């Protein structure tokens, strides 16, 4: 009979460790003790500074005051991502957290745009996207409206190291115990190979029933101890290195992330209250470390601060993200480049999944299998969405982009692309993180024009379609005159001073 889970031990701090600690203790509460082991001698990656809207739910569950959270983490608002030069140089498109137009019965709004375009109208889906309209004017505020057409979904940019400190305070207030120390060895049970205890260099012994591995790329428990194995996806996502550096803040703070395609990778620009986050994700087969660093430093909007931080990685996932009594969360579970800001969300979804399948009376294989099934599906769906950006390109003169354009892609992605190209139809798969509107924006931005639209659209005449689109566009424009600038919102809401 399995041992009842009373002691949970988290290995590693940073965003993954402290988010896991805070959420687990908040949800499971007094049923278990939670101890986090970390050493200040081991640094964290700490470059994940952009998020997606589900983080707002996590903050609400933890009872965070949004204004205080924004102030403490030097956060700004994120309405989406601007992709620059991804299809061809000098062209750009926006992936917003909103959806164009309005919900329509039986067919999606963009089918009406397709008909309008076939009739010679120069309209595009972003003309009807409130997130895009606000982003381009640099505006934001909470919109108090019951009309779903005026929804303004948003997330945050924040300082990941400050967020980890913020979560640590919350975790410790909930009763999480932090132990400082380096782990010298890991001991396993003789009979089943489960992790039994950690031995610190100080000689301290830390026993646990369930272990959460937040030790980063090295995977101290999930890989170094249990030898779980890794599924390598670098044949689809060949970028294997990054260089990051902060720079001085902009005079005006953009409410969106910028993703700028380069000859062998892409550059991010993330605006915070006190600085900008900058980085270059690239393929080491096409750029040397020195080339990548110089490219980044020569393409900063503001003066660099500090020294460049270099990272190496292999895109993919652990073959089991829950193995025996160890659950890998964060970089120890796998890595998908931060193109769509999913790194912090994958931490959040992993710990939520664990709480839903929490092994109160002991680890059961059926729960482990379901956890791993859901984790695998989530990683694969995000993987496909990232491949989409790279594969649908028309950039010339770059071996990197040519290889991506010509490569074989997963069947799951090919089927989705082919269906949209032929019919304009999009369907969200089970638990897909990205809604139809996200797939629509990236496919459209990367150059796919549907060859057809839903026949229900022909129930309206050309004049009626034009009139309906004009009315929706007018409604979307209405809030813009009343909204403050992004910087003014931050000043009013949390006392931000530029």
JSON list of N, CA, C and O in Angstrom, two decimals, residues 101-148:
[
{"chain": "A", "resi": 101, "resn": "UNK", "atom": "N", "xyz": [-13.68, 41.19, -33.99]},
{"chain": "A", "resi": 101, "resn": "UNK", "atom": "CA", "xyz": [-15.12, 41.22, -34.21]},
{"chain": "A", "resi": 101, "resn": "UNK", "atom": "C", "xyz": [-15.94, 40.82, -33.02]},
{"chain": "A", "resi": 101, "resn": "UNK", "atom": "O", "xyz": [-15.71, 41.28, -31.90]},
{"chain": "A", "resi": 102, "resn": "UNK", "atom": "N", "xyz": [-16.86, 39.92, -33.22]},
{"chain": "A", "resi": 102, "resn": "UNK", "atom": "CA", "xyz": [-17.77, 39.46, -32.18]},
{"chain": "A", "resi": 102, "resn": "UNK", "atom": "C", "xyz": [-18.09, 38.00, -32.41]},
{"chain": "A", "resi": 102, "resn": "UNK", "atom": "O", "xyz": [-17.88, 37.47, -33.51]},
{"chain": "A", "resi": 103, "resn": "UNK", "atom": "N", "xyz": [-18.61, 37.35, -31.38]},
{"chain": "A", "resi": 103, "resn": "UNK", "atom": "CA", "xyz": [-19.02, 35.95, -31.52]},
{"chain": "A", "resi": 103, "resn": "UNK", "atom": "C", "xyz": [-20.21, 35.86, -32.48]},
{"chain": "A", "resi": 103, "resn": "UNK", "atom": "O", "xyz": [-21.18, 36.61, -32.36]},
{"chain": "A", "resi": 104, "resn": "UNK", "atom": "N", "xyz": [-20.11, 34.95, -33.42]},
{"chain": "A", "resi": 104, "resn": "UNK", "atom": "CA", "xyz": [-21.17, 34.77, -34.40]},
{"chain": "A", "resi": 104, "resn": "UNK", "atom": "C", "xyz": [-21.73, 33.35, -34.29]},
{"chain": "A", "resi": 104, "resn": "UNK", "atom": "O", "xyz": [-21.01, 32.42, -33.97]},
{"chain": "A", "resi": 105, "resn": "UNK", "atom": "N", "xyz": [-23.01, 33.19, -34.58]},
{"chain": "A", "resi": 105, "resn": "UNK", "atom": "CA", "xyz": [-23.63, 31.87, -34.54]},
{"chain": "A", "resi": 105, "resn": "UNK", "atom": "C", "xyz": [-23.19, 31.06, -35.75]},
{"chain": "A", "resi": 105, "resn": "UNK", "atom": "O", "xyz": [-23.19, 31.55, -36.88]},
{"chain": "A", "resi": 106, "resn": "UNK", "atom": "N", "xyz": [-22.76, 29.83, -35.51]},
{"chain": "A", "resi": 106, "resn": "UNK", "atom": "CA", "xyz": [-22.49, 28.81, -36.53]},
{"chain": "A", "resi": 106, "resn": "UNK", "atom": "C", "xyz": [-21.21, 29.03, -37.34]},
{"chain": "A", "resi": 106, "resn": "UNK", "atom": "O", "xyz": [-20.68, 28.07, -37.89]},
{"chain": "A", "resi": 107, "resn": "UNK", "atom": "N", "xyz": [-20.72, 30.24, -37.46]},
{"chain": "A", "resi": 107, "resn": "UNK", "atom": "CA", "xyz": [-19.43, 30.42, -38.13]},
{"chain": "A", "resi": 107, "resn": "UNK", "atom": "C", "xyz": [-18.69, 31.58, -37.47]},
{"chain": "A", "resi": 107, "resn": "UNK", "atom": "O", "xyz": [-19.31, 32.47, -36.88]},
{"chain": "A", "resi": 108, "resn": "UNK", "atom": "N", "xyz": [-17.39, 31.57, -37.59]},
{"chain": "A", "resi": 108, "resn": "UNK", "atom": "CA", "xyz": [-16.57, 32.57, -36.91]},
{"chain": "A", "resi": 108, "resn": "UNK", "atom": "C", "xyz": [-16.56, 33.88, -37.68]},
{"chain": "A", "resi": 108, "resn": "UNK", "atom": "O", "xyz": [-16.74, 33.92, -38.90]},
{"chain": "A", "resi": 109, "resn": "UNK", "atom": "N", "xyz": [-16.29, 34.96, -36.96]},
{"chain": "A", "resi": 109, "resn": "UNK", "atom": "CA", "xyz": [-16.37, 36.31, -37.51]},
{"chain": "A", "resi": 109, "resn": "UNK", "atom": "C", "xyz": [-15.50, 36.49, -38.75]},
{"chain": "A", "resi": 109, "resn": "UNK", "atom": "O", "xyz": [-15.88, 37.17, -39.71]},
{"chain": "A", "resi": 110, "resn": "UNK", "atom": "N", "xyz": [-14.30, 35.86, -38.75]},
{"chain": "A", "resi": 110, "resn": "UNK", "atom": "CA", "xyz": [-13.36, 36.14, -39.84]},
{"chain": "A", "resi": 110, "resn": "UNK", "atom": "C", "xyz": [-13.88, 35.68, -41.20]},
{"chain": "A", "resi": 110, "resn": "UNK", "atom": "O", "xyz": [-13.38, 36.14, -42.24]},
{"chain": "A", "resi": 111, "resn": "UNK", "atom": "N", "xyz": [-14.89, 34.80, -41.24]},
{"chain": "A", "resi": 111, "resn": "UNK", "atom": "CA", "xyz": [-15.46, 34.40, -42.52]},
{"chain": "A", "resi": 111, "resn": "UNK", "atom": "C", "xyz": [-16.09, 35.60, -43.23]},
{"chain": "A", "resi": 111, "resn": "UNK", "atom": "O", "xyz": [-16.06, 35.69, -44.47]},
{"chain": "A", "resi": 112, "resn": "UNK", "atom": "N", "xyz": [-16.67, 36.52, -42.47]},
{"chain": "A", "resi": 112, "resn": "UNK", "atom": "CA", "xyz": [-17.26, 37.73, -43.06]},
{"chain": "A", "resi": 112, "resn": "UNK", "atom": "C", "xyz": [-16.16, 38.64, -43.60]},
{"chain": "A", "resi": 112, "resn": "UNK", "atom": "O", "xyz": [-16.34, 39.27, -44.65]},
{"chain": "A", "resi": 113, "resn": "UNK", "atom": "N", "xyz": [-15.03, 38.69, -42.92]},
{"chain": "A", "resi": 113, "resn": "UNK", "atom": "CA", "xyz": [-13.90, 39.47, -43.42]},
{"chain": "A", "resi": 113, "resn": "UNK", "atom": "C", "xyz": [-13.37, 38.87, -44.72]},
{"chain": "A", "resi": 113, "resn": "UNK", "atom": "O", "xyz": [-13.01, 39.60, -45.65]},
{"chain": "A", "resi": 114, "resn": "UNK", "atom": "N", "xyz": [-13.34, 37.53, -44.79]},
{"chain": "A", "resi": 114, "resn": "UNK", "atom": "CA", "xyz": [-12.87, 36.88, -46.01]},
{"chain": "A", "resi": 114, "resn": "UNK", "atom": "C", "xyz": [-13.75, 37.24, -47.20]},
{"chain": "A", "resi": 114, "resn": "UNK", "atom": "O", "xyz": [-13.26, 37.55, -48.30]},
{"chain": "A", "resi": 115, "resn": "UNK", "atom": "N", "xyz": [-15.08, 37.22, -46.99]},
{"chain": "A", "resi": 115, "resn": "UNK", "atom": "CA", "xyz": [-15.97, 37.59, -48.10]},
{"chain": "A", "resi": 115, "resn": "UNK", "atom": "C", "xyz": [-15.75, 39.05, -48.50]},
{"chain": "A", "resi": 115, "resn": "UNK", "atom": "O", "xyz": [-15.69, 39.36, -49.70]},
{"chain": "A", "resi": 116, "resn": "UNK", "atom": "N", "xyz": [-15.61, 39.93, -47.50]},
{"chain": "A", "resi": 116, "resn": "UNK", "atom": "CA", "xyz": [-15.40, 41.35, -47.80]},
{"chain": "A", "resi": 116, "resn": "UNK", "atom": "C", "xyz": [-14.12, 41.53, -48.61]},
{"chain": "A", "resi": 116, "resn": "UNK", "atom": "O", "xyz": [-14.08, 42.32, -49.57]},
{"chain": "A", "resi": 117, "resn": "UNK", "atom": "N", "xyz": [-13.09, 40.80, -48.27]},
{"chain": "A", "resi": 117, "resn": "UNK", "atom": "CA", "xyz": [-11.83, 40.89, -49.01]},
{"chain": "A", "resi": 117, "resn": "UNK", "atom": "C", "xyz": [-12.00, 40.39, -50.44]},
{"chain": "A", "resi": 117, "resn": "UNK", "atom": "O", "xyz": [-11.45, 40.98, -51.39]},
{"chain": "A", "resi": 118, "resn": "UNK", "atom": "N", "xyz": [-12.76, 39.31, -50.60]},
{"chain": "A", "resi": 118, "resn": "UNK", "atom": "CA", "xyz": [-12.98, 38.79, -51.95]},
{"chain": "A", "resi": 118, "resn": "UNK", "atom": "C", "xyz": [-13.81, 39.75, -52.80]},
{"chain": "A", "resi": 118, "resn": "UNK", "atom": "O", "xyz": [-13.74, 39.73, -54.03]},
{"chain": "A", "resi": 119, "resn": "UNK", "atom": "N", "xyz": [-14.57, 40.62, -52.12]},
{"chain": "A", "resi": 119, "resn": "UNK", "atom": "CA", "xyz": [-15.36, 41.63, -52.82]},
{"chain": "A", "resi": 119, "resn": "UNK", "atom": "C", "xyz": [-14.56, 42.90, -53.10]},
{"chain": "A", "resi": 119, "resn": "UNK", "atom": "O", "xyz": [-15.08, 43.88, -53.64]},
{"chain": "A", "resi": 120, "resn": "UNK", "atom": "N", "xyz": [-13.27, 42.88, -52.68]},
{"chain": "A", "resi": 120, "resn": "UNK", "atom": "CA", "xyz": [-12.41, 44.03, -52.98]},
{"chain": "A", "resi": 120, "resn": "UNK", "atom": "C", "xyz": [-12.17, 44.97, -51.81]},
{"chain": "A", "resi": 120, "resn": "UNK", "atom": "O", "xyz": [-11.47, 45.98, -51.96]},
{"chain": "A", "resi": 121, "resn": "UNK", "atom": "N", "xyz": [-12.74, 44.67, -50.64]},
{"chain": "A", "resi": 121, "resn": "UNK", "atom": "CA", "xyz": [-12.52, 45.51, -49.46]},
{"chain": "A", "resi": 121, "resn": "UNK", "atom": "C", "xyz": [-11.12, 45.26, -48.91]},
{"chain": "A", "resi": 121, "resn": "UNK", "atom": "O", "xyz": [-10.65, 44.12, -48.89]},
{"chain": "A", "resi": 122, "resn": "UNK", "atom": "N", "xyz": [-10.45, 46.30, -48.46]},
{"chain": "A", "resi": 122, "resn": "UNK", "atom": "CA", "xyz": [-9.10, 46.14, -47.91]},
{"chain": "A", "resi": 122, "resn": "UNK", "atom": "C", "xyz": [-9.09, 45.91, -46.40]},
{"chain": "A", "resi": 122, "resn": "UNK", "atom": "O", "xyz": [-8.08, 46.10, -45.73]},
{"chain": "A", "resi": 123, "resn": "UNK", "atom": "N", "xyz": [-10.23, 45.51, -45.85]},
{"chain": "A", "resi": 123, "resn": "UNK", "atom": "CA", "xyz": [-10.32, 45.28, -44.41]},
{"chain": "A", "resi": 123, "resn": "UNK", "atom": "C", "xyz": [-9.44, 44.11, -43.97]},
{"chain": "A", "resi": 123, "resn": "UNK", "atom": "O", "xyz": [-9.09, 43.24, -44.77]},
{"chain": "A", "resi": 124, "resn": "UNK", "atom": "N", "xyz": [-9.06, 44.11, -42.69]},
{"chain": "A", "resi": 124, "resn": "UNK", "atom": "CA", "xyz": [-8.34, 42.96, -42.13]},
{"chain": "A", "resi": 124, "resn": "UNK", "atom": "C", "xyz": [-8.85, 42.71, -40.72]},
{"chain": "A", "resi": 124, "resn": "UNK", "atom": "O", "xyz": [-9.53, 43.57, -40.13]},
{"chain": "A", "resi": 125, "resn": "UNK", "atom": "N", "xyz": [-8.54, 41.55, -40.17]},
{"chain": "A", "resi": 125, "resn": "UNK", "atom": "CA", "xyz": [-9.12, 41.15, -38.88]},
{"chain": "A", "resi": 125, "resn": "UNK", "atom": "C", "xyz": [-8.72, 42.08, -37.75]},
{"chain": "A", "resi": 125, "resn": "UNK", "atom": "O", "xyz": [-9.47, 42.26, -36.78]},
{"chain": "A", "resi": 126, "resn": "UNK", "atom": "N", "xyz": [-7.56, 42.73, -37.85]},
{"chain": "A", "resi": 126, "resn": "UNK", "atom": "CA", "xyz": [-7.10, 43.58, -36.74]},
{"chain": "A", "resi": 126, "resn": "UNK", "atom": "C", "xyz": [-7.86, 44.90, -36.66]},
{"chain": "A", "resi": 126, "resn": "UNK", "atom": "O", "xyz": [-7.86, 45.55, -35.63]},
{"chain": "A", "resi": 127, "resn": "UNK", "atom": "N", "xyz": [-8.55, 45.28, -37.73]},
{"chain": "A", "resi": 127, "resn": "UNK", "atom": "CA", "xyz": [-9.39, 46.48, -37.67]},
{"chain": "A", "resi": 127, "resn": "UNK", "atom": "C", "xyz": [-10.50, 46.33, -36.64]},
{"chain": "A", "resi": 127, "resn": "UNK", "atom": "O", "xyz": [-11.09, 47.32, -36.21]},
{"chain": "A", "resi": 128, "resn": "UNK", "atom": "N", "xyz": [-10.78, 45.07, -36.26]},
{"chain": "A", "resi": 128, "resn": "UNK", "atom": "CA", "xyz": [-11.91, 44.77, -35.37]},
{"chain": "A", "resi": 128, "resn": "UNK", "atom": "C", "xyz": [-11.44, 44.18, -34.03]},
{"chain": "A", "resi": 128, "resn": "UNK", "atom": "O", "xyz": [-12.22, 43.55, -33.33]},
{"chain": "A", "resi": 129, "resn": "UNK", "atom": "N", "xyz": [-10.18, 44.40, -33.70]},
{"chain": "A", "resi": 129, "resn": "UNK", "atom": "CA", "xyz": [-9.59, 43.82, -32.49]},
{"chain": "A", "resi": 129, "resn": "UNK", "atom": "C", "xyz": [-9.24, 44.94, -31.52]},
{"chain": "A", "resi": 129, "resn": "UNK", "atom": "O", "xyz": [-8.34, 45.74, -31.77]},
{"chain": "A", "resi": 130, "resn": "UNK", "atom": "N", "xyz": [-9.97, 45.01, -30.41]},
{"chain": "A", "resi": 130, "resn": "UNK", "atom": "CA", "xyz": [-9.77, 46.11, -29.47]},
{"chain": "A", "resi": 130, "resn": "UNK", "atom": "C", "xyz": [-8.39, 46.07, -28.84]},
{"chain": "A", "resi": 130, "resn": "UNK", "atom": "O", "xyz": [-7.77, 47.12, -28.61]},
{"chain": "A", "resi": 131, "resn": "UNK", "atom": "N", "xyz": [-7.87, 44.89, -28.56]},
{"chain": "A", "resi": 131, "resn": "UNK", "atom": "CA", "xyz": [-6.51, 44.79, -28.02]},
{"chain": "A", "resi": 131, "resn": "UNK", "atom": "C", "xyz": [-5.50, 45.43, -28.96]},
{"chain": "A", "resi": 131, "resn": "UNK", "atom": "O", "xyz": [-4.61, 46.19, -28.54]},
{"chain": "A", "resi": 132, "resn": "UNK", "atom": "N", "xyz": [-5.62, 45.13, -30.24]},
{"chain": "A", "resi": 132, "resn": "UNK", "atom": "CA", "xyz": [-4.71, 45.69, -31.24]},
{"chain": "A", "resi": 132, "resn": "UNK", "atom": "C", "xyz": [-4.85, 47.21, -31.31]},
{"chain": "A", "resi": 132, "resn": "UNK", "atom": "O", "xyz": [-3.84, 47.94, -31.32]},
{"chain": "A", "resi": 133, "resn": "UNK", "atom": "N", "xyz": [-6.08, 47.70, -31.34]},
{"chain": "A", "resi": 133, "resn": "UNK", "atom": "CA", "xyz": [-6.31, 49.13, -31.44]},
{"chain": "A", "resi": 133, "resn": "UNK", "atom": "C", "xyz": [-5.73, 49.88, -30.24]},
{"chain": "A", "resi": 133, "resn": "UNK", "atom": "O", "xyz": [-5.10, 50.93, -30.39]},
{"chain": "A", "resi": 134, "resn": "UNK", "atom": "N", "xyz": [-5.90, 49.32, -29.05]},
{"chain": "A", "resi": 134, "resn": "UNK", "atom": "CA", "xyz": [-5.34, 49.94, -27.84]},
{"chain": "A", "resi": 134, "resn": "UNK", "atom": "C", "xyz": [-3.81, 49.89, -27.86]},
{"chain": "A", "resi": 134, "resn": "UNK", "atom": "O", "xyz": [-3.14, 50.86, -27.50]},
{"chain": "A", "resi": 135, "resn": "UNK", "atom": "N", "xyz": [-3.27, 48.76, -28.28]},
{"chain": "A", "resi": 135, "resn": "UNK", "atom": "CA", "xyz": [-1.81, 48.60, -28.31]},
{"chain": "A", "resi": 135, "resn": "UNK", "atom": "C", "xyz": [-1.17, 49.62, -29.24]},
{"chain": "A", "resi": 135, "resn": "UNK", "atom": "O", "xyz": [-0.15, 50.23, -28.92]},
{"chain": "A", "resi": 136, "resn": "UNK", "atom": "N", "xyz": [-1.78, 49.82, -30.42]},
{"chain": "A", "resi": 136, "resn": "UNK", "atom": "CA", "xyz": [-1.20, 50.74, -31.40]},
{"chain": "A", "resi": 136, "resn": "UNK", "atom": "C", "xyz": [-1.27, 52.20, -30.94]},
{"chain": "A", "resi": 136, "resn": "UNK", "atom": "O", "xyz": [-0.45, 53.01, -31.35]},
{"chain": "A", "resi": 137, "resn": "UNK", "atom": "N", "xyz": [-2.22, 52.50, -30.08]},
{"chain": "A", "resi": 137, "resn": "UNK", "atom": "CA", "xyz": [-2.31, 53.85, -29.54]},
{"chain": "A", "resi": 137, "resn": "UNK", "atom": "C", "xyz": [-1.65, 53.98, -28.17]},
{"chain": "A", "resi": 137, "resn": "UNK", "atom": "O", "xyz": [-1.65, 55.05, -27.57]},
{"chain": "A", "resi": 138, "resn": "UNK", "atom": "N", "xyz": [-1.08, 52.86, -27.67]},
{"chain": "A", "resi": 138, "resn": "UNK", "atom": "CA", "xyz": [-0.40, 52.89, -26.39]},
{"chain": "A", "resi": 138, "resn": "UNK", "atom": "C", "xyz": [-1.32, 53.18, -25.23]},
{"chain": "A", "resi": 138, "resn": "UNK", "atom": "O", "xyz": [-0.93, 53.85, -24.27]},
{"chain": "A", "resi": 139, "resn": "UNK", "atom": "N", "xyz": [-2.54, 52.65, -25.29]},
{"chain": "A", "resi": 139, "resn": "UNK", "atom": "CA", "xyz": [-3.54, 52.95, -24.26]},
{"chain": "A", "resi": 139, "resn": "UNK", "atom": "C", "xyz": [-3.95, 51.69, -23.50]},
{"chain": "A", "resi": 139, "resn": "UNK", "atom": "O", "xyz": [-3.90, 50.58, -24.03]},
{"chain": "A", "resi": 140, "resn": "UNK", "atom": "N", "xyz": [-4.38, 51.90, -22.24]},
{"chain": "A", "resi": 140, "resn": "UNK", "atom": "CA", "xyz": [-4.93, 50.79, -21.47]},
{"chain": "A", "resi": 140, "resn": "UNK", "atom": "C", "xyz": [-5.67, 51.32, -20.25]},
{"chain": "A", "resi": 140, "resn": "UNK", "atom": "O", "xyz": [-5.28, 52.32, -19.63]},
{"chain": "A", "resi": 141, "resn": "UNK", "atom": "N", "xyz": [-6.74, 50.64, -19.89]},
{"chain": "A", "resi": 141, "resn": "UNK", "atom": "CA", "xyz": [-7.44, 50.78, -18.60]},
{"chain": "A", "resi": 141, "resn": "UNK", "atom": "C", "xyz": [-8.38, 49.60, -18.49]},
{"chain": "A", "resi": 141, "resn": "UNK", "atom": "O", "xyz": [-8.68, 48.94, -19.48]},
{"chain": "A", "resi": 142, "resn": "UNK", "atom": "N", "xyz": [-8.83, 49.32, -17.28]},
{"chain": "A", "resi": 142, "resn": "UNK", "atom": "CA", "xyz": [-9.85, 48.30, -17.11]},
{"chain": "A", "resi": 142, "resn": "UNK", "atom": "C", "xyz": [-11.17, 48.84, -17.67]},
{"chain": "A", "resi": 142, "resn": "UNK", "atom": "O", "xyz": [-11.60, 49.93, -17.31]},
{"chain": "A", "resi": 143, "resn": "UNK", "atom": "N", "xyz": [-11.78, 48.07, -18.57]},
{"chain": "A", "resi": 143, "resn": "UNK", "atom": "CA", "xyz": [-13.03, 48.50, -19.18]},
{"chain": "A", "resi": 143, "resn": "UNK", "atom": "C", "xyz": [-14.19, 47.81, -18.46]},
{"chain": "A", "resi": 143, "resn": "UNK", "atom": "O", "xyz": [-14.28, 46.58, -18.46]},
{"chain": "A", "resi": 144, "resn": "UNK", "atom": "N", "xyz": [-15.04, 48.60, -17.85]},
{"chain": "A", "resi": 144, "resn": "UNK", "atom": "CA", "xyz": [-16.19, 48.05, -17.13]},
{"chain": "A", "resi": 144, "resn": "UNK", "atom": "C", "xyz": [-17.39, 47.99, -18.07]},
{"chain": "A", "resi": 144, "resn": "UNK", "atom": "O", "xyz": [-18.13, 48.96, -18.22]},
{"chain": "A", "resi": 145, "resn": "UNK", "atom": "N", "xyz": [-17.52, 46.87, -18.73]},
{"chain": "A", "resi": 145, "resn": "UNK", "atom": "CA", "xyz": [-18.64, 46.69, -19.66]},
{"chain": "A", "resi": 145, "resn": "UNK", "atom": "C", "xyz": [-19.07, 45.24, -19.62]},
{"chain": "A", "resi": 145, "resn": "UNK", "atom": "O", "xyz": [-18.23, 44.34, -19.54]},
{"chain": "A", "resi": 146, "resn": "UNK", "atom": "N", "xyz": [-20.36, 45.02, -19.70]},
{"chain": "A", "resi": 146, "resn": "UNK", "atom": "CA", "xyz": [-20.90, 43.66, -19.75]},
{"chain": "A", "resi": 146, "resn": "UNK", "atom": "C", "xyz": [-20.95, 43.13, -21.18]},
{"chain": "A", "resi": 146, "resn": "UNK", "atom": "O", "xyz": [-21.26, 41.97, -21.40]},
{"chain": "A", "resi": 147, "resn": "UNK", "atom": "N", "xyz": [-20.64, 44.00, -22.13]},
{"chain": "A", "resi": 147, "resn": "UNK", "atom": "CA", "xyz": [-20.69, 43.61, -23.54]},
{"chain": "A", "resi": 147, "resn": "UNK", "atom": "C", "xyz": [-19.41, 42.88, -23.91]},
{"chain": "A", "resi": 147, "resn": "UNK", "atom": "O", "xyz": [-18.32, 43.47, -23.86]},
{"chain": "A", "resi": 148, "resn": "UNK", "atom": "N", "xyz": [-19.49, 41.60, -24.28]},
{"chain": "A", "resi": 148, "resn": "UNK", "atom": "CA", "xyz": [-18.27, 40.84, -24.60]},
{"chain": "A", "resi": 148, "resn": "UNK", "atom": "C", "xyz": [-17.49, 41.42, -25.78]},
{"chain": "A", "resi": 148, "resn": "UNK", "atom": "O", "xyz": [-16.30, 41.15, -25.92]}
]
